[in-house]
mmCIF file of C-alpha atoms and ligand atoms in Angstrom:
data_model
loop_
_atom_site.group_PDB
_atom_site.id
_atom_site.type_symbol
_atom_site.label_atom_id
_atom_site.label_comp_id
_atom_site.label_asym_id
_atom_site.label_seq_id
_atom_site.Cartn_x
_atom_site.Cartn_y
_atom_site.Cartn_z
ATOM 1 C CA UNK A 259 70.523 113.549 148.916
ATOM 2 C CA UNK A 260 69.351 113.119 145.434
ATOM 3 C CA UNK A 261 72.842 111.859 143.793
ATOM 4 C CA UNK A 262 70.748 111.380 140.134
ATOM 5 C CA UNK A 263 71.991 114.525 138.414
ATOM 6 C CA UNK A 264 75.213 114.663 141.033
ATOM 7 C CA UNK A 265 78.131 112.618 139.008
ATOM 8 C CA UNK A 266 81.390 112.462 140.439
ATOM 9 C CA UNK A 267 82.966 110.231 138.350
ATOM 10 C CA UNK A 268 86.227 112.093 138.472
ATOM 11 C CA UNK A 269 89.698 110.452 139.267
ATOM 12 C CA UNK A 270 87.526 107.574 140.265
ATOM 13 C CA UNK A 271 88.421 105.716 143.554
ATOM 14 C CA UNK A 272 87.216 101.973 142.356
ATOM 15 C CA UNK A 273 89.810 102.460 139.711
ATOM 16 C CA UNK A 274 89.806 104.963 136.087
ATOM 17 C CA UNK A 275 87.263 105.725 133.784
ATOM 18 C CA UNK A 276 88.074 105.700 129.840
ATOM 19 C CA UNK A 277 85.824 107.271 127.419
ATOM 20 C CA UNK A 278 85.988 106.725 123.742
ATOM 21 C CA UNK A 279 83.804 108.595 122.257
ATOM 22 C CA UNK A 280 83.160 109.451 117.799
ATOM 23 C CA UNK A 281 81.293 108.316 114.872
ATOM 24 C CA UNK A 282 80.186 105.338 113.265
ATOM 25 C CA UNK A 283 83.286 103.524 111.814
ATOM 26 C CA UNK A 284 86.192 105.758 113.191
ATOM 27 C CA UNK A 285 87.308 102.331 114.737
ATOM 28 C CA UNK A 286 86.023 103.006 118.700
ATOM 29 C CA UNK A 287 84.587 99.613 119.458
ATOM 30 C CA UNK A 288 88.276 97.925 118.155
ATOM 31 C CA UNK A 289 90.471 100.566 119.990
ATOM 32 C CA UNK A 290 88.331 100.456 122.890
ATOM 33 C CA UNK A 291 88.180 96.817 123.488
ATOM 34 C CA UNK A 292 92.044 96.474 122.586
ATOM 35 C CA UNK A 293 93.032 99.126 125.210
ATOM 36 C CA UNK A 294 90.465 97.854 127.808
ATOM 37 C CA UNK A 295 92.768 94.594 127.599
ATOM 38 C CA UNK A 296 96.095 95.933 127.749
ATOM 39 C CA UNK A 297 95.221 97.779 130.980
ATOM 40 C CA UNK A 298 92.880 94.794 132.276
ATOM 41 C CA UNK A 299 89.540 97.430 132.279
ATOM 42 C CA UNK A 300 86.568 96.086 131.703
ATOM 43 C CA UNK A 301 84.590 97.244 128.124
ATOM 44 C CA UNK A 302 81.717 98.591 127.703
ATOM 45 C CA UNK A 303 79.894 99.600 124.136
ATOM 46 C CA UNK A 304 77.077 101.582 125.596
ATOM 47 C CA UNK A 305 76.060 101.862 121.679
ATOM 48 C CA UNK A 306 74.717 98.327 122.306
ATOM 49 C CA UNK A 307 72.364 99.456 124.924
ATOM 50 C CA UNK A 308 70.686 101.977 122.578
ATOM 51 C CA UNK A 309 70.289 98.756 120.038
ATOM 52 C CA UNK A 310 69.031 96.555 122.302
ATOM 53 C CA UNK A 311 65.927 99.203 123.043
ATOM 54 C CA UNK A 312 65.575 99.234 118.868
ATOM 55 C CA UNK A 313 65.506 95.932 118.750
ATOM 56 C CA UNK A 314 62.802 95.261 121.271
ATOM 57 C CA UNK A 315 60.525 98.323 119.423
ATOM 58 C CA UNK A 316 60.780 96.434 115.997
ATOM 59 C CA UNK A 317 60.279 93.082 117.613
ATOM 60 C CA UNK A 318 57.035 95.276 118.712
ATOM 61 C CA UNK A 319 56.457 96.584 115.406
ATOM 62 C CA UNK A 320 56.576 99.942 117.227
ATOM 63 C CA UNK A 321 57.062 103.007 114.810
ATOM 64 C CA UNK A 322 60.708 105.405 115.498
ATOM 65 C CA UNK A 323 58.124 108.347 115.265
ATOM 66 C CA UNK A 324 56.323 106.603 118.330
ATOM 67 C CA UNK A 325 57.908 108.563 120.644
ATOM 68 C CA UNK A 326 55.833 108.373 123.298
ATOM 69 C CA UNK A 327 55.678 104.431 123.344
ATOM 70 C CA UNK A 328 59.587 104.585 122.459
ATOM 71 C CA UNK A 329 60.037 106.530 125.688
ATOM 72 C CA UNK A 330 57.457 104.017 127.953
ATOM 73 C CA UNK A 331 59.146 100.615 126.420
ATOM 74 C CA UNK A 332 62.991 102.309 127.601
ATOM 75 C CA UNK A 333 61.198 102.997 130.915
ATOM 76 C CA UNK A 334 60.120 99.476 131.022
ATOM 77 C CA UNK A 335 62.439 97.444 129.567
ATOM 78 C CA UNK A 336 65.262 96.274 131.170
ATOM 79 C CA UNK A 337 68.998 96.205 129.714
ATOM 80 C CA UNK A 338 71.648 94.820 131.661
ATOM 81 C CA UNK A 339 74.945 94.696 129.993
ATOM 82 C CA UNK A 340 77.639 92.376 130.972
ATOM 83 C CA UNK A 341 81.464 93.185 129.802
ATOM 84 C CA UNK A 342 83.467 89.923 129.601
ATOM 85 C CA UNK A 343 87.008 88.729 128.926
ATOM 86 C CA UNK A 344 86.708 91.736 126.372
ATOM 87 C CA UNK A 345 83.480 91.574 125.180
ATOM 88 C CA UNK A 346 80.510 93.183 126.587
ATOM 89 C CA UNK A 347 77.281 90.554 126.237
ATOM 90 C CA UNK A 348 73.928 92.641 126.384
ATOM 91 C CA UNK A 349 71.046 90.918 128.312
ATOM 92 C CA UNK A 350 67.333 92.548 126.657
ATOM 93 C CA UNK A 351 64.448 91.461 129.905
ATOM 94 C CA UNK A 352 66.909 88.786 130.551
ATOM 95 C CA UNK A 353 67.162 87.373 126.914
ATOM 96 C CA UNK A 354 71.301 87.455 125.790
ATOM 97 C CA UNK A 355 70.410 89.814 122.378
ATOM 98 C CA UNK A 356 74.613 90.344 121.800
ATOM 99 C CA UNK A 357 74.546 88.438 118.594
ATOM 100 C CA UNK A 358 71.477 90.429 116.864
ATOM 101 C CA UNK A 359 72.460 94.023 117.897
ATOM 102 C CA UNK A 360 74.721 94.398 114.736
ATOM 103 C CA UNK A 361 72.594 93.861 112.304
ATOM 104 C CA UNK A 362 71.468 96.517 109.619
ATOM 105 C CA UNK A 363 68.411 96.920 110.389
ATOM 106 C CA UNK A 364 68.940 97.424 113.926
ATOM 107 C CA UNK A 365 71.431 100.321 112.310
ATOM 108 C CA UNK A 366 68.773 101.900 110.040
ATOM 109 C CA UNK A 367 66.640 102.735 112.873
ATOM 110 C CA UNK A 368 69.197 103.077 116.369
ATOM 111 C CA UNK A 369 69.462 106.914 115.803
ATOM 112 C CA UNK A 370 66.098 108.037 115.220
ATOM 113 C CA UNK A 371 65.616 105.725 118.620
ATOM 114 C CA UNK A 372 68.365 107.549 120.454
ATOM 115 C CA UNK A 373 67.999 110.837 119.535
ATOM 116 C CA UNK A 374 64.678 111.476 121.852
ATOM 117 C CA UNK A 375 65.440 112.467 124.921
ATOM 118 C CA UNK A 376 63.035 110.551 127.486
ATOM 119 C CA UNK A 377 64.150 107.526 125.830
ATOM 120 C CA UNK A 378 68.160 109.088 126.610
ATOM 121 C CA UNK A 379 67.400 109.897 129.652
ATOM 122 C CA UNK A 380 65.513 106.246 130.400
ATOM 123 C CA UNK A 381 69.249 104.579 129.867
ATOM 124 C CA UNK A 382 71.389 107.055 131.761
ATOM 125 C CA UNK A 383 71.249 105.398 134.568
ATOM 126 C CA UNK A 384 72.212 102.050 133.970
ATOM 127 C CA UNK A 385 75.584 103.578 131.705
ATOM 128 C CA UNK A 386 76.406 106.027 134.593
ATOM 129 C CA UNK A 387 76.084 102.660 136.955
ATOM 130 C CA UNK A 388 78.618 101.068 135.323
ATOM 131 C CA UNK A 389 80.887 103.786 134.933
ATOM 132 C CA UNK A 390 80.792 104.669 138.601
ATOM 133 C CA UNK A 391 82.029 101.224 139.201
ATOM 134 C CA UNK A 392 84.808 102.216 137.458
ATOM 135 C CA UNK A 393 88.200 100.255 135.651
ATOM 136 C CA UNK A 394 86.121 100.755 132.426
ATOM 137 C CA UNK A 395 86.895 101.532 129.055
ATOM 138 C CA UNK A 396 83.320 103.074 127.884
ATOM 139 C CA UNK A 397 82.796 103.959 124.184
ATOM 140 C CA UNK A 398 79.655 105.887 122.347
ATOM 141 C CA UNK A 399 78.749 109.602 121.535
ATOM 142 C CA UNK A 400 78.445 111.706 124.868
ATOM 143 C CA UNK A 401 80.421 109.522 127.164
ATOM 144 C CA UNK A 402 82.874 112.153 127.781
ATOM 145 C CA UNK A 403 80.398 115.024 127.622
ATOM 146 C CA UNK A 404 77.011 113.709 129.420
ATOM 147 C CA UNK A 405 77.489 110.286 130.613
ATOM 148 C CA UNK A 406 81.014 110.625 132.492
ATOM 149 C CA UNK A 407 81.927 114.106 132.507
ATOM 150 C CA UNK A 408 84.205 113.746 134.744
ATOM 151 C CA UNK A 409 85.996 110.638 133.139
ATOM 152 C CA UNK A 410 89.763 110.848 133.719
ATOM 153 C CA UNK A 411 90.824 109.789 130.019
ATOM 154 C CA UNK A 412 88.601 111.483 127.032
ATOM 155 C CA UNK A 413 89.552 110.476 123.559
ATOM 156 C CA UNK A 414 87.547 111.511 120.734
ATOM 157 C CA UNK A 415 88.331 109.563 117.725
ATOM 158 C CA UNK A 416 87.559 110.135 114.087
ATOM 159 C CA UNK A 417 88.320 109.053 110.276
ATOM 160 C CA UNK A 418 87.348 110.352 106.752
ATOM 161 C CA UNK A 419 83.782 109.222 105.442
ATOM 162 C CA UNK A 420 85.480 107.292 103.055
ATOM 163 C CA UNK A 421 87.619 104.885 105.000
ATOM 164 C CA UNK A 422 84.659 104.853 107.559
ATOM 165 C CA UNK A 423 82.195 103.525 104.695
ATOM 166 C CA UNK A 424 84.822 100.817 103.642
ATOM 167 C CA UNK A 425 85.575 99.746 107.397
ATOM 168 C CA UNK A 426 81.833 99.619 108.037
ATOM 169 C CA UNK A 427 80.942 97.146 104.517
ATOM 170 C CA UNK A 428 83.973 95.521 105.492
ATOM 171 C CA UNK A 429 82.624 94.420 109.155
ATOM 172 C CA UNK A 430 78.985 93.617 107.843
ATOM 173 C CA UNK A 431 80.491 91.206 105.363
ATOM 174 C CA UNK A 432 82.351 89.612 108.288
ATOM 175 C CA UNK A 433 79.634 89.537 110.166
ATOM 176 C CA UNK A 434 77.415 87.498 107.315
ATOM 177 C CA UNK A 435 75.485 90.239 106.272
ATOM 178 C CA UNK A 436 74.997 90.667 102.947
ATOM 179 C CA UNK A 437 75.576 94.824 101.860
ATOM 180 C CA UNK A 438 75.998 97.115 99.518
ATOM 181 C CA UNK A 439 77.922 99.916 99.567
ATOM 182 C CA UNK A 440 75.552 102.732 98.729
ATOM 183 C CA UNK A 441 72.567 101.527 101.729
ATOM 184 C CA UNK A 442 76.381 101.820 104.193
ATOM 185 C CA UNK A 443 76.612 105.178 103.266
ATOM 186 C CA UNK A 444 73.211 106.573 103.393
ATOM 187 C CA UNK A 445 73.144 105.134 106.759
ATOM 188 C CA UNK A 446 76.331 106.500 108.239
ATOM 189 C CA UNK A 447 75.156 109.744 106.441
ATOM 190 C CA UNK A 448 71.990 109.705 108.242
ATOM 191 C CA UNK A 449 73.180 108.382 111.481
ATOM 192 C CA UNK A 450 75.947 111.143 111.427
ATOM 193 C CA UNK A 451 73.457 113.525 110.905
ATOM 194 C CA UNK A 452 70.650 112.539 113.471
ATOM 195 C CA UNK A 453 73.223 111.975 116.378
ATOM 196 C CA UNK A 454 75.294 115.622 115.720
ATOM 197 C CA UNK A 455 72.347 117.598 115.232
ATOM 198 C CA UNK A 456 70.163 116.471 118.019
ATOM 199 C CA UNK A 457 69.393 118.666 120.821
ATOM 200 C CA UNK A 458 70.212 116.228 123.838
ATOM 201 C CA UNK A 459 73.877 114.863 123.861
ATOM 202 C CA UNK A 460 75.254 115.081 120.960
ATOM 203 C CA UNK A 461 77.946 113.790 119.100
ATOM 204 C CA UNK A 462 80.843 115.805 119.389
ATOM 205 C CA UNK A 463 83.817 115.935 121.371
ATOM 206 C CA UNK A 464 84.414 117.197 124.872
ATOM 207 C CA UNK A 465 86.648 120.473 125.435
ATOM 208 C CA UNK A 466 88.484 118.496 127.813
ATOM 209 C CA UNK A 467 89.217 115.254 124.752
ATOM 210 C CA UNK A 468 91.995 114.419 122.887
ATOM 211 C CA UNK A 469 90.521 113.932 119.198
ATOM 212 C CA UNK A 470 92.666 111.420 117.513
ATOM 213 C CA UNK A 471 92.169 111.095 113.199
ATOM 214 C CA UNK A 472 92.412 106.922 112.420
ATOM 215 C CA UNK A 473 92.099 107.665 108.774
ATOM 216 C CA UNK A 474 94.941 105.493 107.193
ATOM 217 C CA UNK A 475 96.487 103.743 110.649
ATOM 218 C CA UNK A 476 96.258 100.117 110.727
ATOM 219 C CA UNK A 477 94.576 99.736 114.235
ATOM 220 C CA UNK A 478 97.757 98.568 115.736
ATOM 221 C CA UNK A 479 98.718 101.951 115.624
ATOM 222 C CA UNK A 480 96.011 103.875 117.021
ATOM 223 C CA UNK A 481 95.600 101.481 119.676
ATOM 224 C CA UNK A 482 99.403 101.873 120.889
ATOM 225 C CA UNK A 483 98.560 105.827 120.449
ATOM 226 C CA UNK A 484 95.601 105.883 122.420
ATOM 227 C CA UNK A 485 97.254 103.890 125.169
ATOM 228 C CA UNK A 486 100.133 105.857 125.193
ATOM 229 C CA UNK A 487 97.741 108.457 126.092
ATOM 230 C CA UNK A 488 96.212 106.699 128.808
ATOM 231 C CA UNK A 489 99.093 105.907 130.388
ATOM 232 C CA UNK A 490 100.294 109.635 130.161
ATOM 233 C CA UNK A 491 97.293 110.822 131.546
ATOM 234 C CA UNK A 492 96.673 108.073 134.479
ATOM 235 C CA UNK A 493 99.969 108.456 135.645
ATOM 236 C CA UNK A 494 100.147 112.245 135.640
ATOM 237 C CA UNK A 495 96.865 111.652 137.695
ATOM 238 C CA UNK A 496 98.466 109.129 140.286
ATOM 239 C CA UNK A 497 101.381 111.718 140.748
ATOM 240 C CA UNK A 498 98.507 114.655 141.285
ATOM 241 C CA UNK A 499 96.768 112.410 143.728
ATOM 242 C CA UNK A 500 99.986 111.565 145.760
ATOM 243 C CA UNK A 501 100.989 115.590 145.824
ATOM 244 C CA UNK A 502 97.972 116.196 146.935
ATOM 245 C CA UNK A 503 98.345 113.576 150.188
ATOM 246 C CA UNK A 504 95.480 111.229 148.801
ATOM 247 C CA UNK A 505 92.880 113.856 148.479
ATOM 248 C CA UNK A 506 92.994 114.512 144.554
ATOM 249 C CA UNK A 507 89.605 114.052 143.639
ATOM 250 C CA UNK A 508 87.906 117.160 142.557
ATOM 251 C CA UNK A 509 83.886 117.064 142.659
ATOM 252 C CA UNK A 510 82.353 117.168 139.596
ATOM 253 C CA UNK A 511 78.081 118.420 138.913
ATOM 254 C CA UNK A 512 76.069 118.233 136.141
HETATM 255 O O1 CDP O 610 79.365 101.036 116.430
HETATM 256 P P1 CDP O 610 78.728 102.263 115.857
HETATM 257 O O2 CDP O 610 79.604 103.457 116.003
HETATM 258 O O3 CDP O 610 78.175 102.075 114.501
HETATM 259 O O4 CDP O 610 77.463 102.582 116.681
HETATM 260 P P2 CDP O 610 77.116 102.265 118.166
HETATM 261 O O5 CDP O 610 78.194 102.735 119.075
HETATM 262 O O6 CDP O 610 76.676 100.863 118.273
HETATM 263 O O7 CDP O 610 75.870 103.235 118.384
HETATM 264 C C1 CDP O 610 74.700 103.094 117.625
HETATM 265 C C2 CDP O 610 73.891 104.349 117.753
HETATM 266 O O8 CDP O 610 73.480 104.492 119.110
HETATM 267 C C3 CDP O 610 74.615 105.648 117.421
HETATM 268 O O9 CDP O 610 74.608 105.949 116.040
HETATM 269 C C4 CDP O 610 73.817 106.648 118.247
HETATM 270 O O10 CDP O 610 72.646 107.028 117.586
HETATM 271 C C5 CDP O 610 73.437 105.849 119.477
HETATM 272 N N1 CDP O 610 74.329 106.095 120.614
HETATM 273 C C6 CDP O 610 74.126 107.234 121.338
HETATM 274 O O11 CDP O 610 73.267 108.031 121.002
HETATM 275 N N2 CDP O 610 74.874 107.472 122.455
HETATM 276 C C7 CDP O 610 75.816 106.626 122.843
HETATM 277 N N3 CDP O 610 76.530 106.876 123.948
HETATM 278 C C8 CDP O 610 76.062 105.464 122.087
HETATM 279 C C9 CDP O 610 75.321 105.241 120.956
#
């Protein structure tokens, strides 16, 4: 049986799936890694797998309107990503790339990568691996919509422009780089754009999500709110599972 297009990631056996899905700056990466620790779930920033792929086409001096060759170097290239005592280490044909994926260059272009879809479809399968493996805390754009449909926790966070603009400068200039305010918020203008108005996966949030507005919470807060929610919803999932003898899981196609 072909099982490519067949996900059943629902209720998953080898333990629950999280999905975090939202914009640029609405604080996913920090929730998501913070939560995958309190409930001992491995992280994953599938975001990071789209970078690594941008980061081998500039090392190529390949062109983001190169779509064909964009969609032949993600069918070639291999991306293995490795979540760790809360971090999640990206490998790019072997070569540990974690450090350079941040950078804002790699930022300027990681959209205009992402948005075709031969190069989405290229890295499906290594994000739905992971998932299926399950005990994973998973954050990006379509996680809850393409990626793990069936994901047992959705949450959908998001934050004013504003505060995501200041978060974003903020992190760069922790990170070394030197920026300026304006080039942050073309960019999360543009990437906002490009990755809600494409026509595969796009960024918004699944019917089935709980959205969850970080504008103004330290992220203590949202991080005890989103694993309240989690909690909630695994446990209301353990009780349906145990009603239903064991045999809980419902199928779930693409
Ligand atoms: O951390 P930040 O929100 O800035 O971005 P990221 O999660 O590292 O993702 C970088 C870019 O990759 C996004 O702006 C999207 O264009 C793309 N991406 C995607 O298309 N689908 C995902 N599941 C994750 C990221």
């Amino acid at each position: 049986m072909d099982t490519s297009n067949n996900v059943r990631a629902s209720k998953n056996d080898a333990g629950p799936v999280v999905a975090i899905d939202g914009p640029a700056g609405a604080g996913k990466s920090t929730v998501a890694k913070a939560v995958a620790k309190i409930f001992g779930m491995a992280y994953v920033s599938t975001g990071l797998i789209y970078r690594a792929l941008t980061l081998k086409a500039l090392r190529m001096g390949i062109d983001v309107r190169e779509t064909e060759s964009l969609v032949r170097l993600a069918e070639t290239t291999e991306v293995a990503v490795e979540p760790n005592e809360g971090e999640c280490r990206v490998f790019l044909d072997g070569e540990d790339v974690t450090g350079e994926l941040t950078s804002p260059e790699i930022g300027a272009y990681v959209s205009q990568v992402a948005e075709i879809p031969g190069v989405r479809s290229a890295l499906l399968d290594i994000q739905r691996a992971i998932g299926s493996k399950g005990s994973v805390v998973m954050d990006g754009r379509d996680i809850g919509t393409v990626v793990m449909p069936c994901a047992d926790v959705k949450i959908f966070l998001v934050a004013d422009f504003d505060e995501r603009v200041r978060r974003r400068v903020a992190q760069a200039r922790e990170r070394g780089y030197d920026v300026v305010e304006e080039t942050v918020i073309s960019e999360i203008m543009h990437r906002d754009k490009v990755d809600s108005g494409r026509t595969v996966a796009p960024l918004k949030p699944a019917p089935d999500s709980i959205t969850i507005d970080t504008t103004g919470k330290a992220p203590e807060e949202t991080i005890m709110e989103v694993a309240g929610v989690i909690c909630e919803i695994l446990s209301k999932n353990k009780d349906t599972k145990e009603v239903a003898g064991g045999k809980g899981d419902t199928p779930c196609f693409m």
